[in-house]
Short mmCIF file of C-alpha atoms and ligand atoms in Angstrom, two decimals:
data_model
loop_
_atom_site.label_atom_id
_atom_site.label_comp_id
_atom_site.label_asym_id
_atom_site.label_seq_id
_atom_site.Cartn_x
_atom_site.Cartn_y
_atom_site.Cartn_z
CA MET A 1177 69.79 -99.85 184.37
CA THR A 1178 67.07 -101.03 186.51
CA ASP A 1179 63.54 -99.10 186.80
CA GLU A 1180 64.29 -97.98 190.44
CA ARG A 1181 67.87 -96.36 189.37
CA LYS A 1182 65.97 -94.62 186.70
CA GLN A 1183 63.24 -93.47 189.48
CA ARG A 1184 65.26 -92.17 192.13
CA ALA A 1185 65.42 -88.13 191.90
CA ARG A 1186 69.08 -86.10 192.46
CA VAL A 1187 69.77 -85.06 195.65
CA THR A 1188 69.49 -81.71 195.76
CA VAL A 1189 70.94 -78.59 198.13
CA PRO A 1190 67.26 -77.86 199.55
CA LYS A 1191 66.47 -81.65 200.03
CA LEU A 1192 69.93 -81.63 202.86
CA ARG A 1193 68.31 -78.06 204.27
CA ALA A 1194 65.02 -80.27 204.61
CA MET A 1195 67.16 -83.12 205.95
CA LYS A 1196 68.70 -81.52 208.44
CA GLN A 1197 65.29 -80.08 209.52
CA GLN A 1198 63.24 -83.63 209.95
CA GLY A 1199 66.64 -85.10 211.36
CA GLU A 1200 67.43 -86.98 208.70
CA ARG A 1201 71.22 -88.00 208.45
CA ILE A 1202 73.11 -87.18 205.48
CA THR A 1203 75.82 -89.52 203.90
CA MET A 1204 78.49 -88.42 202.00
CA LEU A 1205 81.87 -90.29 200.59
CA THR A 1206 84.48 -89.36 198.22
CA ALA A 1207 84.39 -90.24 194.74
CA TYR A 1208 87.33 -89.88 191.84
CA ASP A 1209 85.80 -92.05 188.88
CA ALA A 1210 82.58 -93.37 187.37
CA THR A 1211 82.93 -97.01 188.83
CA PHE A 1212 82.91 -95.85 192.08
CA ALA A 1213 80.35 -93.08 191.51
CA ARG A 1214 78.04 -95.97 190.16
CA MET A 1215 79.03 -97.74 193.57
CA PHE A 1216 78.13 -95.33 195.99
CA ASP A 1217 75.01 -94.15 194.05
CA ASP A 1218 73.55 -97.97 193.95
CA ALA A 1219 74.45 -97.54 197.55
CA GLU A 1220 72.27 -94.51 197.96
CA ILE A 1221 75.02 -92.27 199.27
CA ASP A 1222 73.11 -88.73 199.64
CA VAL A 1223 76.69 -86.94 198.40
CA LEU A 1224 79.71 -87.44 196.51
CA LEU A 1225 82.64 -85.24 196.67
CA VAL A 1226 85.15 -85.19 194.63
CA GLY A 1227 87.43 -84.44 197.02
CA ASP A 1228 91.17 -83.08 196.41
CA SER A 1229 92.19 -86.18 198.57
CA VAL A 1230 92.45 -87.86 194.52
CA GLY A 1231 95.76 -86.27 195.69
CA MET A 1232 96.81 -88.39 198.01
CA VAL A 1233 94.84 -91.70 197.79
CA VAL A 1234 94.74 -91.58 193.32
CA GLN A 1235 97.69 -89.91 192.53
CA GLY A 1236 100.17 -90.96 195.65
CA LEU A 1237 101.15 -87.27 196.67
CA ASP A 1238 101.88 -86.75 200.40
CA SER A 1239 99.38 -83.62 200.57
CA THR A 1240 96.58 -82.10 198.64
CA LEU A 1241 98.32 -78.81 197.37
CA PRO A 1242 99.79 -79.63 194.19
CA VAL A 1243 95.92 -80.64 193.18
CA THR A 1244 94.77 -78.51 190.26
CA VAL A 1245 91.47 -76.99 189.12
CA ASP A 1246 91.67 -78.79 185.53
CA GLU A 1247 92.38 -82.27 187.54
CA ILE A 1248 89.44 -81.66 189.68
CA ILE A 1249 87.31 -81.21 186.77
CA TYR A 1250 88.34 -84.09 184.81
CA HIS A 1251 87.70 -86.44 188.21
CA CYS A 1252 84.52 -84.63 188.44
CA ARG A 1253 83.24 -85.73 184.85
CA ALA A 1254 84.14 -88.96 185.27
CA VAL A 1255 81.69 -89.22 188.53
CA ALA A 1256 79.07 -87.17 186.87
CA ARG A 1257 78.77 -89.76 184.33
CA GLY A 1258 78.77 -92.49 187.05
CA ALA A 1259 76.33 -90.94 189.33
CA ARG A 1260 72.56 -90.57 188.61
CA HIS A 1261 71.26 -89.81 192.09
CA ALA A 1262 73.79 -88.06 194.64
CA LEU A 1263 74.82 -84.68 194.34
CA ILE A 1264 78.09 -84.01 193.42
CA VAL A 1265 80.12 -81.57 194.92
CA GLY A 1266 83.71 -80.52 193.22
CA ASP A 1267 86.37 -79.94 195.79
CA MET A 1268 88.29 -76.21 195.13
CA PRO A 1269 91.83 -77.23 195.70
CA PHE A 1270 94.64 -74.69 197.15
CA MET A 1271 95.02 -71.55 195.71
CA SER A 1272 91.65 -71.86 193.14
CA TYR A 1273 89.70 -69.48 195.55
CA GLN A 1274 92.13 -67.88 197.96
CA VAL A 1275 93.29 -64.70 195.85
CA THR A 1276 90.03 -62.63 194.47
CA PRO A 1277 86.40 -63.33 194.99
CA GLU A 1278 86.34 -62.90 191.20
CA GLU A 1279 89.11 -65.58 190.67
CA ALA A 1280 87.22 -68.02 193.14
CA LEU A 1281 83.70 -67.56 191.24
CA ARG A 1282 85.76 -68.00 187.73
CA ASN A 1283 87.09 -71.27 188.78
CA ALA A 1284 84.22 -72.36 190.87
CA GLY A 1285 82.00 -71.82 187.73
CA ARG A 1286 83.97 -74.36 185.79
CA PHE A 1287 83.36 -77.35 188.27
CA LEU A 1288 79.59 -76.84 187.35
CA ALA A 1289 79.66 -75.93 183.85
CA GLU A 1290 82.76 -78.15 182.77
CA GLY A 1291 82.66 -80.86 185.56
CA GLY A 1292 79.03 -81.14 185.80
CA ALA A 1293 78.84 -80.80 189.48
CA GLN A 1294 76.06 -79.23 191.30
CA ALA A 1295 78.24 -77.46 194.12
CA VAL A 1296 81.79 -76.79 195.20
CA LYS A 1297 83.44 -77.02 198.32
CA LEU A 1298 86.12 -74.71 199.88
CA GLU A 1299 88.10 -74.73 203.23
CA GLY A 1300 88.47 -71.46 205.45
CA GLY A 1301 86.42 -69.42 207.71
CA ALA A 1302 85.69 -65.20 207.65
CA SER A 1303 88.57 -64.99 205.28
CA ILE A 1304 86.90 -66.62 202.45
CA ALA A 1305 83.13 -65.40 203.33
CA PRO A 1306 83.16 -63.16 200.71
CA ALA A 1307 84.40 -65.56 197.80
CA ILE A 1308 81.61 -67.88 199.26
CA ARG A 1309 79.08 -64.84 199.09
CA ARG A 1310 80.19 -64.06 195.35
CA MET A 1311 79.59 -67.45 194.42
CA VAL A 1312 76.07 -68.10 195.95
CA ASP A 1313 75.28 -64.75 194.53
CA ALA A 1314 75.97 -66.12 191.06
CA GLY A 1315 73.99 -69.00 192.08
CA ILE A 1316 76.41 -71.74 192.91
CA PRO A 1317 75.90 -73.66 195.99
CA VAL A 1318 79.08 -73.55 198.41
CA MET A 1319 79.66 -76.31 201.13
CA ALA A 1320 82.32 -74.66 203.32
CA HIS A 1321 85.42 -76.63 205.40
CA LEU A 1322 86.02 -75.56 208.72
CA GLY A 1323 88.89 -77.31 211.82
CA LEU A 1324 91.51 -79.58 210.20
CA THR A 1325 91.61 -78.20 206.53
CA PRO A 1326 94.15 -80.06 204.87
CA GLN A 1327 95.05 -77.31 202.61
CA SER A 1328 96.47 -75.30 205.54
CA VAL A 1329 98.69 -78.34 206.56
CA HIS A 1330 102.04 -76.63 206.84
CA ALA A 1331 100.29 -73.83 208.71
CA MET A 1332 98.85 -76.52 211.57
CA GLY A 1333 102.13 -77.96 211.58
CA GLY A 1334 100.56 -81.10 210.14
CA PHE A 1335 97.23 -83.21 210.34
CA ARG A 1336 96.53 -82.30 213.79
CA VAL A 1337 93.01 -81.97 215.87
CA GLN A 1338 91.91 -78.66 215.37
CA GLY A 1339 89.54 -76.61 218.28
CA LYS A 1340 91.29 -78.41 221.38
CA THR A 1341 91.81 -75.05 223.40
CA GLU A 1342 88.62 -72.76 224.20
CA GLU A 1343 90.36 -70.04 222.00
CA ALA A 1344 90.76 -72.10 219.27
CA ALA A 1345 87.25 -73.94 219.60
CA GLU A 1346 85.81 -70.32 219.86
CA ARG A 1347 87.61 -69.24 216.14
CA ILE A 1348 85.68 -72.21 214.68
CA LEU A 1349 82.46 -71.31 216.20
CA HIS A 1350 82.84 -67.81 214.63
CA ASP A 1351 84.24 -69.08 211.31
CA ALA A 1352 80.88 -71.50 211.35
CA ARG A 1353 78.69 -68.28 211.68
CA ALA A 1354 80.48 -66.54 209.32
CA VAL A 1355 80.05 -68.92 206.48
CA GLN A 1356 76.49 -69.88 207.19
CA GLU A 1357 76.01 -65.80 207.24
CA ALA A 1358 77.95 -65.91 203.90
CA GLY A 1359 75.18 -68.24 202.18
CA ALA A 1360 77.08 -71.58 202.65
CA PHE A 1361 74.67 -74.32 202.43
CA ALA A 1362 76.30 -76.98 204.41
CA VAL A 1363 79.59 -77.34 206.29
CA VAL A 1364 82.08 -80.14 206.69
CA LEU A 1365 83.54 -80.22 210.48
CA GLU A 1366 87.07 -82.19 209.98
CA GLY A 1367 89.12 -83.49 213.23
CA ILE A 1368 87.11 -81.42 215.89
CA PRO A 1369 86.47 -81.92 219.26
CA SER A 1370 82.87 -84.14 219.72
CA ASP A 1371 81.70 -81.25 221.64
CA LEU A 1372 82.49 -78.39 219.99
CA ALA A 1373 80.94 -80.18 216.53
CA GLY A 1374 77.64 -80.58 218.56
CA GLN A 1375 77.66 -76.89 219.63
CA ILE A 1376 78.38 -75.89 216.35
CA THR A 1377 75.31 -78.12 214.72
CA SER A 1378 73.00 -77.11 217.13
CA GLU A 1379 73.66 -73.75 217.04
CA LEU A 1380 73.54 -73.33 212.55
CA SER A 1381 70.60 -73.86 210.70
CA ILE A 1382 72.67 -75.37 207.88
CA PRO A 1383 74.10 -79.08 207.82
CA THR A 1384 76.88 -80.11 209.75
CA ILE A 1385 78.88 -83.08 207.82
CA GLY A 1386 81.26 -84.59 210.13
CA ILE A 1387 84.89 -86.43 209.48
CA GLY A 1388 87.00 -86.99 213.08
CA ALA A 1389 84.00 -84.64 214.31
CA GLY A 1390 82.23 -87.15 216.74
CA PRO A 1391 78.55 -88.20 216.37
CA SER A 1392 76.56 -85.15 216.95
CA CYS A 1393 76.73 -84.11 213.26
CA ASP A 1394 73.99 -83.64 210.57
CA GLY A 1395 75.99 -86.37 208.36
CA GLN A 1396 79.18 -87.61 207.79
CA VAL A 1397 81.77 -87.65 205.02
CA LEU A 1398 84.87 -90.24 204.89
CA VAL A 1399 87.25 -90.77 201.88
CA CYS A 1400 85.84 -93.59 200.30
CA TYR A 1401 89.64 -95.43 199.88
CA ASP A 1402 89.36 -95.57 203.94
CA VAL A 1403 85.95 -96.91 204.07
CA LEU A 1404 86.77 -99.33 201.54
CA GLY A 1405 90.03 -100.64 203.40
CA LEU A 1406 92.04 -99.19 199.97
CA THR A 1407 94.64 -97.81 202.34
CA PRO A 1408 96.91 -100.65 203.75
CA ASP A 1409 99.29 -98.52 205.56
CA LEU A 1410 96.98 -95.76 206.98
CA ARG A 1411 94.09 -96.37 209.87
CA PRO A 1412 92.96 -93.00 211.10
CA LYS A 1413 91.13 -93.33 214.81
CA PHE A 1414 88.01 -91.78 213.07
CA VAL A 1415 88.02 -94.33 210.37
CA LYS A 1416 85.46 -97.45 210.22
CA ARG A 1417 86.60 -99.87 207.82
CA TYR A 1418 83.50 -101.45 206.05
CA ALA A 1419 85.50 -103.87 203.44
CA GLU A 1420 89.49 -104.94 202.95
CA MET A 1421 89.41 -104.29 199.39
CA PHE A 1422 93.04 -103.85 199.35
CA ALA A 1423 93.67 -107.15 200.85
CA GLU A 1424 91.35 -108.80 198.51
CA GLY A 1425 92.71 -106.79 195.39
CA VAL A 1426 96.63 -108.73 196.10
CA ASP A 1427 94.72 -112.13 196.67
CA ALA A 1428 92.32 -111.92 193.65
CA ALA A 1429 95.79 -110.36 191.73
CA ARG A 1430 97.81 -113.46 193.16
CA ARG A 1431 95.31 -116.40 192.03
CA TYR A 1432 95.11 -114.71 188.60
CA ALA A 1433 98.74 -114.48 188.04
CA ASP A 1434 99.10 -118.35 189.81
CA GLU A 1435 96.56 -119.59 187.05
CA VAL A 1436 98.24 -117.67 184.02
CA ARG A 1437 101.61 -118.98 185.08
CA ASN A 1438 100.39 -122.58 185.84
CA GLY A 1439 98.20 -122.09 182.16
CA VAL A 1440 94.78 -122.67 183.77
CA PHE A 1441 93.36 -119.69 182.86
CA PRO A 1442 92.53 -118.61 180.12
CA ASP A 1443 90.49 -121.64 179.35
CA ALA A 1444 88.16 -123.00 176.89
CA ILE A 1445 84.93 -121.14 178.74
CA HIS A 1446 86.63 -117.72 178.61
CA ALA A 1447 87.91 -117.80 174.80
CA PHE A 1448 86.33 -117.47 171.61
CA GLY A 1449 85.32 -120.76 169.32
CA ASN A 1450 87.68 -121.94 166.28
CA VAL A 1451 88.09 -120.00 162.89
CA ARG A 1452 85.24 -121.46 161.05
CA THR A 1453 86.58 -123.32 158.09
CA ALA A 1454 85.34 -122.99 154.27
CA ALA A 1455 83.59 -126.37 154.44
CA ALA A 1456 81.70 -125.70 157.45
CA THR A 1457 80.71 -122.28 156.25
CA GLU A 1458 79.45 -124.03 152.78
CA SER A 1459 77.36 -127.09 154.37
CA PRO A 1460 76.23 -126.40 157.80
CA ARG A 1461 75.61 -129.40 160.47
CA PRO A 1462 71.75 -129.98 160.25
CA SER A 1463 70.19 -127.44 162.86
CA SER A 1464 69.07 -129.05 166.15
CA GLY A 1465 66.66 -126.39 166.56
CA ARG A 1466 68.14 -123.98 168.67
CA LYS A 1467 70.34 -121.16 167.17
CA ARG A 1468 73.85 -120.23 168.45
CA GLY A 1469 73.69 -118.50 171.49
CA ALA A 1470 70.50 -119.64 172.06
CA LYS A 1471 70.13 -119.35 175.89
CA ARG A 1472 69.87 -122.36 178.11
CA ASN A 1473 68.38 -122.60 181.55
CA GLY A 1474 69.19 -118.51 181.13
CA ARG A 1475 72.79 -118.94 180.51
CA ALA A 1476 74.27 -118.51 177.40
CA THR A 1477 75.81 -121.44 175.56
CA ALA A 1478 79.25 -122.23 175.39
CA ASP A 1479 79.78 -121.23 171.87
CA VAL A 1480 78.80 -117.34 172.37
CA VAL A 1481 80.69 -115.48 175.31
CA PRO A 1482 78.19 -112.77 176.37
CA LEU A 1483 80.55 -108.99 176.69
CA ARG A 1484 79.48 -105.84 178.15
CA PRO A 1485 78.32 -103.68 175.08
CA ALA A 1486 81.12 -101.48 173.84
CA TYR A 1487 83.14 -103.11 176.13
CA GLY A 1488 84.23 -106.18 173.20
CA PRO A 1489 83.63 -108.11 170.52
CA THR A 1490 80.74 -110.38 170.45
CA GLU A 1491 81.44 -113.54 168.51
CA SER A 1492 78.95 -114.01 165.43
O1 LIG B 235 88.78 -83.95 199.47
C1 LIG B 235 88.50 -84.84 200.57
O2 LIG B 235 88.39 -85.72 200.54
C2 LIG B 235 87.96 -83.59 201.90
C3 LIG B 235 87.11 -84.65 202.58
C4 LIG B 235 87.93 -85.35 204.01
C5 LIG B 235 86.20 -84.06 203.36
O3 LIG B 235 88.08 -82.58 201.68
#
């Protein structure tokens, strides 16, 4: 681990509040495993959301509804191992917080105690304010989520922009006030008109994190598979792709397969040396003064293949 990576302090809930007050924008991405968490931590992303979107991008489901508490906790643990800097938020799945505040509290506690998350997120406004209050009173930071709430896909009649009429916008504004009043430390605003997001952002004292909500929010979140171009069939209007990893992956896998088929890979560079014969072991050649595997110009010599510790055998 680099010294810089060791030194950076963990992003905290009070830090996010301070960022809003100082006009510093908050960056957030979803993450589902240790490698991606490490990647985004190295990029100094402030918040990693272990989203129930894992159901759609990792599990291949067509909604987030079947995702379970145990599954999110499993992914939280992996993300917690990869991220040392970002605040980790565990997304509470469908029906894990709606039934009673007590059940919500019990489930939320598991994200922190078993998953290594520092906060939870849940979808909904005034109707789940009592659950938010219960968790916050127990010391669990809660991020709310309003507008296009994917767990209500059937009630919304699909993944549709919300708050387009004055009445619907007023309801979302009312919900935003309710979740702040209940103690939420931030609120995700998804799939709503930019002017409504701007109005909520200027009225609330807690940070708003937008996704498909325009440029006025205090921060931004996107699903990491969208940002990295890992979702070949999906190009939502609000997503900007910063890489084309799916296409690069197809290309890499195709070149690998070609080389294996043509006998180009594996070659001598990517293989271990021959079995040492008894004769060679008993009477070694006169030493040239250089140890086996010694570095030449900073690179390992050919007879020792450097492998990551705990990832494969070394050749001694
Ligand atoms: O599950 C998720 O990825 C989310 C984000 C889209 C905010 O809730």
